[in-house]
Each structure stands twice: as C-alpha cells, then as structure tokens.
Amino acid sequence: MNGRTRMMGRLASLAGLGLALLGLTACSTIINPTAPKLYTLTPRAVVDSGAPTVAWQLLVETPSAAAGVDTPRIALSRTPTTLDYFADVSWADRAPNMVQGVIVQSFEDSGRILSVGRDTMGLRSDLVLKSELRDFQAEYATPGATSPDRVHVRLSAKLVAMPRRTIEAGENFEAVVPVRGRDFTDVIAAYDEALGRISGALVSWTLRNGRAVAP
C-alpha cells in the first residue's frame, strides 16, 4: 500500500467518525428537547341558585377562535393591537379544547341537566351550544407595568335547537380579572377566576333559555 492510499484511508475514517458524531448529536437533540412547562385550568363555576333543572340533552361544540387564540401557547397582549406569547410555558391543550372541557364539566357539576357531552361523542341531542372564543389573554392594562396586570376572557354563545338547527338564543360573556401577584401562577389563577365566572353564567343562561325551546 503506497502513501497516497494510506492517506485516502485515513481521510475516509475521519469523515466516517465525523458523520457518526453528527448523528449522535442530532439524536440527543431529538431525545432531550427543552419542553415548556405545561399548565391546565381548574376553575370553579358558580351557577345561579335560581337556574332550573332540565330533562333534555346538550352537546357542547369546541369554541371557534382566531389563529392567535387557537393554540396551546399562552397569549399576552402588551397593547390593544398586538399579541405575543409567554416564553417557556404552554397550556396542556389548545385553548378552545380546554374551554370546551371546562364548560362540559361546569354543566355536569351543576347537577341540573339530564345529559351533557362534547360534540365529538357523536350522540343525539336536543340542543347544541355553539360558541366563539374571542379573547383569552393576559394583558398589560396599566401604563408602565412590568408584568401583565389582568386576564381578559370573552366568549360569544349561541343555543341551537335540534334537529331543525335554528338559533334560539345568543349572548356574549366577558370577564376581566386582575392578576393579584407577580408570579406566573398568579396569572393562571386569574385565568381560572375569569373562566369560572364565564362558565357559571353560561350554564345558568343555557338552562334558562333551553327550557323554553327543548322538548
């Protein structure tokens, strides 16, 4: 074997080693990604004590939402015309999916309805609750604030009678709750309170309006 052949062999070996190391680096990046910290919502909805108990079935659709809200990222608004996101944190699911789950649970916890479920269950129902999640963000409301000082949640709802699919009632629900602290868990607590207010009012409104149109 001459010198040229030996040199070519060494270069091939070094190239192979470099590719192997590159492959290991890529694998380690895939296996050990930096994952954001996940949060979920556990609001307590308070239903009006005068809300009726009903004997009809309700399906709750996933709220529609604009792209800036229809995401697992936790939205942050610094001005009325901008939308950013908190770094290194995320919701455990897309915001509309979480809100849908909270609404269903609020109806179940009220004990005032015969049956309620998500629309994805494919069950027949007497009424369908459609909604649009229009605001779901923490906000800087005070000039010069160094952290978000309130959470804003707004939901538009329509009650649809089945099987004729007619809109029988519509209402807007909105809650603005101050963030009582500087820790991020205080922001989550404000989300819980805001969504609890809205889901409680939504349940009471649905029970009252559905009673007039459901069989």
PDB file of C-alpha atoms in Angstrom:
ATOM      1  CA  MET A   1       0.000   0.000   0.000  1.00  0.00           C
ATOM      2  CA  ASN A   2       1.541   3.349  -1.050  1.00  0.00           C
ATOM      3  CA  GLY A   3       1.425   6.649   0.876  1.00  0.00           C
ATOM      4  CA  ARG A   4      -1.418   8.067  -1.209  1.00  0.00           C
ATOM      5  CA  THR A   5      -3.619   5.040  -0.497  1.00  0.00           C
ATOM      6  CA  ARG A   6      -2.916   5.221   3.242  1.00  0.00           C
ATOM      7  CA  MET A   7      -3.771   8.955   3.275  1.00  0.00           C
ATOM      8  CA  MET A   8      -7.066   8.345   1.483  1.00  0.00           C
ATOM      9  CA  GLY A   9      -7.931   5.634   4.006  1.00  0.00           C
ATOM     10  CA  ARG A  10      -7.286   7.943   6.960  1.00  0.00           C
ATOM     11  CA  LEU A  11      -9.408  10.696   5.433  1.00  0.00           C
ATOM     12  CA  ALA A  12     -12.282   8.251   4.888  1.00  0.00           C
ATOM     13  CA  SER A  13     -12.047   7.081   8.509  1.00  0.00           C
ATOM     14  CA  LEU A  14     -12.114  10.665   9.834  1.00  0.00           C
ATOM     15  CA  ALA A  15     -15.090  11.501   7.628  1.00  0.00           C
ATOM     16  CA  GLY A  16     -16.969   8.469   8.911  1.00  0.00           C
ATOM     17  CA  LEU A  17     -16.217   9.405  12.516  1.00  0.00           C
ATOM     18  CA  GLY A  18     -17.457  12.960  11.884  1.00  0.00           C
ATOM     19  CA  LEU A  19     -20.732  11.700  10.430  1.00  0.00           C
ATOM     20  CA  ALA A  20     -21.196   9.335  13.373  1.00  0.00           C
ATOM     21  CA  LEU A  21     -20.670  12.163  15.879  1.00  0.00           C
ATOM     22  CA  LEU A  22     -23.069  14.383  13.930  1.00  0.00           C
ATOM     23  CA  GLY A  23     -25.659  11.621  14.042  1.00  0.00           C
ATOM     24  CA  LEU A  24     -25.261  11.237  17.808  1.00  0.00           C
ATOM     25  CA  THR A  25     -25.645  14.983  18.287  1.00  0.00           C
ATOM     26  CA  ALA A  26     -28.845  15.003  16.218  1.00  0.00           C
ATOM     27  CA  CYS A  27     -30.260  12.054  18.172  1.00  0.00           C
ATOM     28  CA  SER A  28     -29.523  13.673  21.511  1.00  0.00           C
ATOM     29  CA  THR A  29     -31.330  16.829  20.335  1.00  0.00           C
ATOM     30  CA  ILE A  30     -34.420  14.831  19.408  1.00  0.00           C
ATOM     31  CA  ILE A  31     -34.449  12.693  22.541  1.00  0.00           C
ATOM     32  CA  ASN A  32     -33.866  15.539  25.016  1.00  0.00           C
ATOM     33  CA  PRO A  33     -35.770  18.587  23.759  1.00  0.00           C
ATOM     34  CA  THR A  34     -36.302  21.589  26.039  1.00  0.00           C
ATOM     35  CA  ALA A  35     -40.019  21.267  26.776  1.00  0.00           C
ATOM     36  CA  PRO A  36     -42.127  24.170  28.075  1.00  0.00           C
ATOM     37  CA  LYS A  37     -43.805  23.946  31.450  1.00  0.00           C
ATOM     38  CA  LEU A  38     -47.439  22.919  30.956  1.00  0.00           C
ATOM     39  CA  TYR A  39     -50.452  24.446  32.708  1.00  0.00           C
ATOM     40  CA  THR A  40     -54.111  23.498  32.830  1.00  0.00           C
ATOM     41  CA  LEU A  41     -57.194  25.277  34.141  1.00  0.00           C
ATOM     42  CA  THR A  42     -59.342  24.231  37.112  1.00  0.00           C
ATOM     43  CA  PRO A  43     -61.987  26.969  37.516  1.00  0.00           C
ATOM     44  CA  ARG A  44     -64.910  26.716  39.899  1.00  0.00           C
ATOM     45  CA  ALA A  45     -68.110  27.778  38.169  1.00  0.00           C
ATOM     46  CA  VAL A  46     -70.864  29.144  40.392  1.00  0.00           C
ATOM     47  CA  VAL A  47     -74.282  28.532  38.854  1.00  0.00           C
ATOM     48  CA  ASP A  48     -77.180  30.803  39.771  1.00  0.00           C
ATOM     49  CA  SER A  49     -79.236  29.168  42.529  1.00  0.00           C
ATOM     50  CA  GLY A  50     -82.402  30.038  40.595  1.00  0.00           C
ATOM     51  CA  ALA A  51     -81.338  28.181  37.448  1.00  0.00           C
ATOM     52  CA  PRO A  52     -83.801  25.402  36.547  1.00  0.00           C
ATOM     53  CA  THR A  53     -83.169  21.660  36.484  1.00  0.00           C
ATOM     54  CA  VAL A  54     -83.869  20.325  32.970  1.00  0.00           C
ATOM     55  CA  ALA A  55     -84.541  16.950  31.401  1.00  0.00           C
ATOM     56  CA  TRP A  56     -83.004  17.473  27.966  1.00  0.00           C
ATOM     57  CA  GLN A  57     -79.677  16.593  26.390  1.00  0.00           C
ATOM     58  CA  LEU A  58     -76.991  19.090  25.350  1.00  0.00           C
ATOM     59  CA  LEU A  59     -73.891  18.819  23.188  1.00  0.00           C
ATOM     60  CA  VAL A  60     -71.143  21.414  23.583  1.00  0.00           C
ATOM     61  CA  GLU A  61     -69.129  22.205  20.465  1.00  0.00           C
ATOM     62  CA  THR A  62     -65.464  23.188  20.590  1.00  0.00           C
ATOM     63  CA  PRO A  63     -65.401  27.007  20.528  1.00  0.00           C
ATOM     64  CA  SER A  64     -64.147  28.519  17.299  1.00  0.00           C
ATOM     65  CA  ALA A  65     -61.304  31.017  17.642  1.00  0.00           C
ATOM     66  CA  ALA A  66     -58.890  33.131  15.642  1.00  0.00           C
ATOM     67  CA  ALA A  67     -55.453  31.663  14.960  1.00  0.00           C
ATOM     68  CA  GLY A  68     -53.839  33.784  17.666  1.00  0.00           C
ATOM     69  CA  VAL A  69     -56.082  32.165  20.295  1.00  0.00           C
ATOM     70  CA  ASP A  70     -56.481  28.680  18.789  1.00  0.00           C
ATOM     71  CA  THR A  71     -53.124  27.471  20.089  1.00  0.00           C
ATOM     72  CA  PRO A  72     -51.567  25.856  23.176  1.00  0.00           C
ATOM     73  CA  ARG A  73     -49.387  28.934  23.644  1.00  0.00           C
ATOM     74  CA  ILE A  74     -50.402  31.310  26.453  1.00  0.00           C
ATOM     75  CA  ALA A  75     -51.258  34.653  24.903  1.00  0.00           C
ATOM     76  CA  LEU A  76     -50.015  38.008  26.164  1.00  0.00           C
ATOM     77  CA  SER A  77     -51.218  41.409  24.932  1.00  0.00           C
ATOM     78  CA  ARG A  78     -48.982  44.435  25.568  1.00  0.00           C
ATOM     79  CA  THR A  79     -51.148  46.816  23.519  1.00  0.00           C
ATOM     80  CA  PRO A  80     -54.708  46.606  22.151  1.00  0.00           C
ATOM     81  CA  THR A  81     -53.346  45.788  18.676  1.00  0.00           C
ATOM     82  CA  THR A  82     -50.573  43.287  19.446  1.00  0.00           C
ATOM     83  CA  LEU A  83     -50.482  39.682  20.619  1.00  0.00           C
ATOM     84  CA  ASP A  84     -47.389  37.915  21.957  1.00  0.00           C
ATOM     85  CA  TYR A  85     -46.860  34.710  23.953  1.00  0.00           C
ATOM     86  CA  PHE A  86     -45.187  33.834  27.247  1.00  0.00           C
ATOM     87  CA  ALA A  87     -41.865  32.030  26.825  1.00  0.00           C
ATOM     88  CA  ASP A  88     -41.136  28.557  28.257  1.00  0.00           C
ATOM     89  CA  VAL A  89     -44.767  27.896  29.288  1.00  0.00           C
ATOM     90  CA  SER A  90     -47.760  26.444  27.482  1.00  0.00           C
ATOM     91  CA  TRP A  91     -51.293  25.202  28.003  1.00  0.00           C
ATOM     92  CA  ALA A  92     -51.696  21.432  28.207  1.00  0.00           C
ATOM     93  CA  ASP A  93     -54.001  21.630  25.158  1.00  0.00           C
ATOM     94  CA  ARG A  94     -55.245  24.174  22.634  1.00  0.00           C
ATOM     95  CA  ALA A  95     -57.183  26.930  24.399  1.00  0.00           C
ATOM     96  CA  PRO A  96     -60.569  26.162  22.725  1.00  0.00           C
ATOM     97  CA  ASN A  97     -60.306  22.493  23.709  1.00  0.00           C
ATOM     98  CA  MET A  98     -59.633  23.423  27.328  1.00  0.00           C
ATOM     99  CA  VAL A  99     -62.546  25.865  27.391  1.00  0.00           C
ATOM    100  CA  GLN A 100     -64.856  23.220  25.937  1.00  0.00           C
ATOM    101  CA  GLY A 101     -63.822  20.785  28.678  1.00  0.00           C
ATOM    102  CA  VAL A 102     -64.422  23.399  31.378  1.00  0.00           C
ATOM    103  CA  ILE A 103     -67.911  24.161  30.015  1.00  0.00           C
ATOM    104  CA  VAL A 104     -68.893  20.485  29.930  1.00  0.00           C
ATOM    105  CA  GLN A 105     -67.596  19.945  33.455  1.00  0.00           C
ATOM    106  CA  SER A 106     -69.459  23.034  34.707  1.00  0.00           C
ATOM    107  CA  PHE A 107     -72.751  21.621  33.403  1.00  0.00           C
ATOM    108  CA  GLU A 108     -72.011  18.239  34.978  1.00  0.00           C
ATOM    109  CA  ASP A 109     -71.034  19.777  38.314  1.00  0.00           C
ATOM    110  CA  SER A 110     -74.248  21.832  38.400  1.00  0.00           C
ATOM    111  CA  GLY A 111     -76.336  18.634  38.609  1.00  0.00           C
ATOM    112  CA  ARG A 112     -79.130  20.443  36.762  1.00  0.00           C
ATOM    113  CA  ILE A 113     -79.118  18.736  33.369  1.00  0.00           C
ATOM    114  CA  LEU A 114     -80.061  15.235  32.265  1.00  0.00           C
ATOM    115  CA  SER A 115     -77.101  14.753  29.899  1.00  0.00           C
ATOM    116  CA  VAL A 116     -74.243  16.849  28.512  1.00  0.00           C
ATOM    117  CA  GLY A 117     -71.183  15.984  26.445  1.00  0.00           C
ATOM    118  CA  ARG A 118     -68.718  17.094  23.786  1.00  0.00           C
ATOM    119  CA  ASP A 119     -69.971  17.186  20.209  1.00  0.00           C
ATOM    120  CA  THR A 120     -67.193  14.758  19.208  1.00  0.00           C
ATOM    121  CA  MET A 121     -69.036  11.987  21.059  1.00  0.00           C
ATOM    122  CA  GLY A 122     -71.459  11.707  18.124  1.00  0.00           C
ATOM    123  CA  LEU A 123     -74.565  11.490  20.334  1.00  0.00           C
ATOM    124  CA  ARG A 124     -78.010  12.822  19.502  1.00  0.00           C
ATOM    125  CA  SER A 125     -79.085  15.881  21.443  1.00  0.00           C
ATOM    126  CA  ASP A 126     -81.997  18.240  21.928  1.00  0.00           C
ATOM    127  CA  LEU A 127     -79.785  21.351  21.875  1.00  0.00           C
ATOM    128  CA  VAL A 128     -76.259  22.265  20.754  1.00  0.00           C
ATOM    129  CA  LEU A 129     -74.194  25.013  22.366  1.00  0.00           C
ATOM    130  CA  LYS A 130     -72.020  26.804  19.799  1.00  0.00           C
ATOM    131  CA  SER A 131     -69.506  29.439  20.818  1.00  0.00           C
ATOM    132  CA  GLU A 132     -66.610  31.609  19.715  1.00  0.00           C
ATOM    133  CA  LEU A 133     -63.647  32.355  21.980  1.00  0.00           C
ATOM    134  CA  ARG A 134     -62.859  35.975  21.117  1.00  0.00           C
ATOM    135  CA  ASP A 135     -60.432  36.907  23.898  1.00  0.00           C
ATOM    136  CA  PHE A 136     -58.219  34.638  26.000  1.00  0.00           C
ATOM    137  CA  GLN A 137     -55.101  36.533  27.006  1.00  0.00           C
ATOM    138  CA  ALA A 138     -53.219  38.216  29.814  1.00  0.00           C
ATOM    139  CA  GLU A 139     -52.927  41.974  29.313  1.00  0.00           C
ATOM    140  CA  TYR A 140     -50.850  44.970  30.296  1.00  0.00           C
ATOM    141  CA  ALA A 141     -53.594  47.411  31.278  1.00  0.00           C
ATOM    142  CA  THR A 142     -51.558  49.904  33.333  1.00  0.00           C
ATOM    143  CA  PRO A 143     -49.045  52.225  31.592  1.00  0.00           C
ATOM    144  CA  GLY A 144     -45.502  51.387  32.666  1.00  0.00           C
ATOM    145  CA  ALA A 145     -46.432  47.990  34.126  1.00  0.00           C
ATOM    146  CA  THR A 146     -43.563  45.497  34.184  1.00  0.00           C
ATOM    147  CA  SER A 147     -45.822  42.422  34.187  1.00  0.00           C
ATOM    148  CA  PRO A 148     -49.377  41.654  32.998  1.00  0.00           C
ATOM    149  CA  ASP A 149     -51.931  43.001  35.455  1.00  0.00           C
ATOM    150  CA  ARG A 150     -55.162  41.421  34.224  1.00  0.00           C
ATOM    151  CA  VAL A 151     -56.624  38.475  32.306  1.00  0.00           C
ATOM    152  CA  HIS A 152     -59.335  39.016  29.704  1.00  0.00           C
ATOM    153  CA  VAL A 153     -61.707  36.245  28.560  1.00  0.00           C
ATOM    154  CA  ARG A 154     -64.631  36.828  26.173  1.00  0.00           C
ATOM    155  CA  LEU A 155     -66.979  34.196  24.748  1.00  0.00           C
ATOM    156  CA  SER A 156     -69.905  34.551  22.348  1.00  0.00           C
ATOM    157  CA  ALA A 157     -72.516  31.754  22.624  1.00  0.00           C
ATOM    158  CA  LYS A 158     -75.485  30.559  20.562  1.00  0.00           C
ATOM    159  CA  LEU A 159     -78.040  27.945  21.553  1.00  0.00           C
ATOM    160  CA  VAL A 160     -79.193  25.813  18.607  1.00  0.00           C
ATOM    161  CA  ALA A 161     -82.336  23.653  18.668  1.00  0.00           C
ATOM    162  CA  MET A 162     -82.084  20.209  17.079  1.00  0.00           C
ATOM    163  CA  PRO A 163     -82.904  18.719  14.657  1.00  0.00           C
ATOM    164  CA  ARG A 164     -84.140  21.875  12.906  1.00  0.00           C
ATOM    165  CA  ARG A 165     -80.832  23.672  13.617  1.00  0.00           C
ATOM    166  CA  THR A 166     -82.396  27.031  14.445  1.00  0.00           C
ATOM    167  CA  ILE A 167     -80.635  29.562  16.670  1.00  0.00           C
ATOM    168  CA  GLU A 168     -82.940  30.098  19.647  1.00  0.00           C
ATOM    169  CA  ALA A 169     -80.785  32.418  21.776  1.00  0.00           C
ATOM    170  CA  GLY A 170     -77.460  34.221  21.719  1.00  0.00           C
ATOM    171  CA  GLU A 171     -75.377  36.029  24.336  1.00  0.00           C
ATOM    172  CA  ASN A 172     -71.885  37.424  24.973  1.00  0.00           C
ATOM    173  CA  PHE A 173     -69.978  36.625  28.172  1.00  0.00           C
ATOM    174  CA  GLU A 174     -66.944  38.580  29.308  1.00  0.00           C
ATOM    175  CA  ALA A 175     -64.718  38.663  32.384  1.00  0.00           C
ATOM    176  CA  VAL A 176     -61.702  40.828  33.197  1.00  0.00           C
ATOM    177  CA  VAL A 177     -59.851  39.710  36.337  1.00  0.00           C
ATOM    178  CA  PRO A 178     -56.826  41.410  37.946  1.00  0.00           C
ATOM    179  CA  VAL A 179     -53.592  39.446  38.390  1.00  0.00           C
ATOM    180  CA  ARG A 180     -53.017  39.524  42.155  1.00  0.00           C
ATOM    181  CA  GLY A 181     -49.267  38.984  42.306  1.00  0.00           C
ATOM    182  CA  ARG A 182     -46.090  38.883  40.230  1.00  0.00           C
ATOM    183  CA  ASP A 183     -45.632  35.111  39.968  1.00  0.00           C
ATOM    184  CA  PHE A 184     -46.806  33.279  36.852  1.00  0.00           C
ATOM    185  CA  THR A 185     -49.098  31.121  38.982  1.00  0.00           C
ATOM    186  CA  ASP A 186     -50.971  34.353  39.781  1.00  0.00           C
ATOM    187  CA  VAL A 187     -51.647  34.753  36.059  1.00  0.00           C
ATOM    188  CA  ILE A 188     -53.043  31.206  35.912  1.00  0.00           C
ATOM    189  CA  ALA A 189     -55.209  31.922  38.976  1.00  0.00           C
ATOM    190  CA  ALA A 190     -56.663  34.953  37.169  1.00  0.00           C
ATOM    191  CA  TYR A 191     -57.444  32.766  34.140  1.00  0.00           C
ATOM    192  CA  ASP A 192     -59.222  30.310  36.470  1.00  0.00           C
ATOM    193  CA  GLU A 193     -61.317  33.045  38.034  1.00  0.00           C
ATOM    194  CA  ALA A 194     -62.249  34.627  34.695  1.00  0.00           C
ATOM    195  CA  LEU A 195     -63.230  31.338  33.076  1.00  0.00           C
ATOM    196  CA  GLY A 196     -65.117  30.295  36.224  1.00  0.00           C
ATOM    197  CA  ARG A 197     -67.242  33.434  36.041  1.00  0.00           C
ATOM    198  CA  ILE A 198     -67.998  32.923  32.366  1.00  0.00           C
ATOM    199  CA  SER A 199     -68.778  29.211  32.578  1.00  0.00           C
ATOM    200  CA  GLY A 200     -71.080  29.734  35.578  1.00  0.00           C
ATOM    201  CA  ALA A 201     -73.013  32.488  33.785  1.00  0.00           C
ATOM    202  CA  LEU A 202     -73.090  30.413  30.586  1.00  0.00           C
ATOM    203  CA  VAL A 203     -74.567  27.378  32.358  1.00  0.00           C
ATOM    204  CA  SER A 204     -77.301  29.466  34.017  1.00  0.00           C
ATOM    205  CA  TRP A 205     -78.140  31.221  30.729  1.00  0.00           C
ATOM    206  CA  THR A 206     -78.293  27.937  28.787  1.00  0.00           C
ATOM    207  CA  LEU A 207     -80.553  26.228  31.303  1.00  0.00           C
ATOM    208  CA  ARG A 208     -82.998  29.124  31.324  1.00  0.00           C
ATOM    209  CA  ASN A 209     -83.159  29.621  27.574  1.00  0.00           C
ATOM    210  CA  GLY A 210     -83.085  25.945  26.691  1.00  0.00           C
ATOM    211  CA  ARG A 211     -86.061  25.192  28.905  1.00  0.00           C
ATOM    212  CA  ALA A 212     -88.270  27.312  26.660  1.00  0.00           C
ATOM    213  CA  VAL A 213     -87.356  25.533  23.399  1.00  0.00           C
ATOM    214  CA  ALA A 214     -86.249  21.990  24.198  1.00  0.00           C
ATOM    215  CA  PRO A 215     -88.828  19.179  24.064  1.00  0.00           C
TER     216      PRO A 215
END
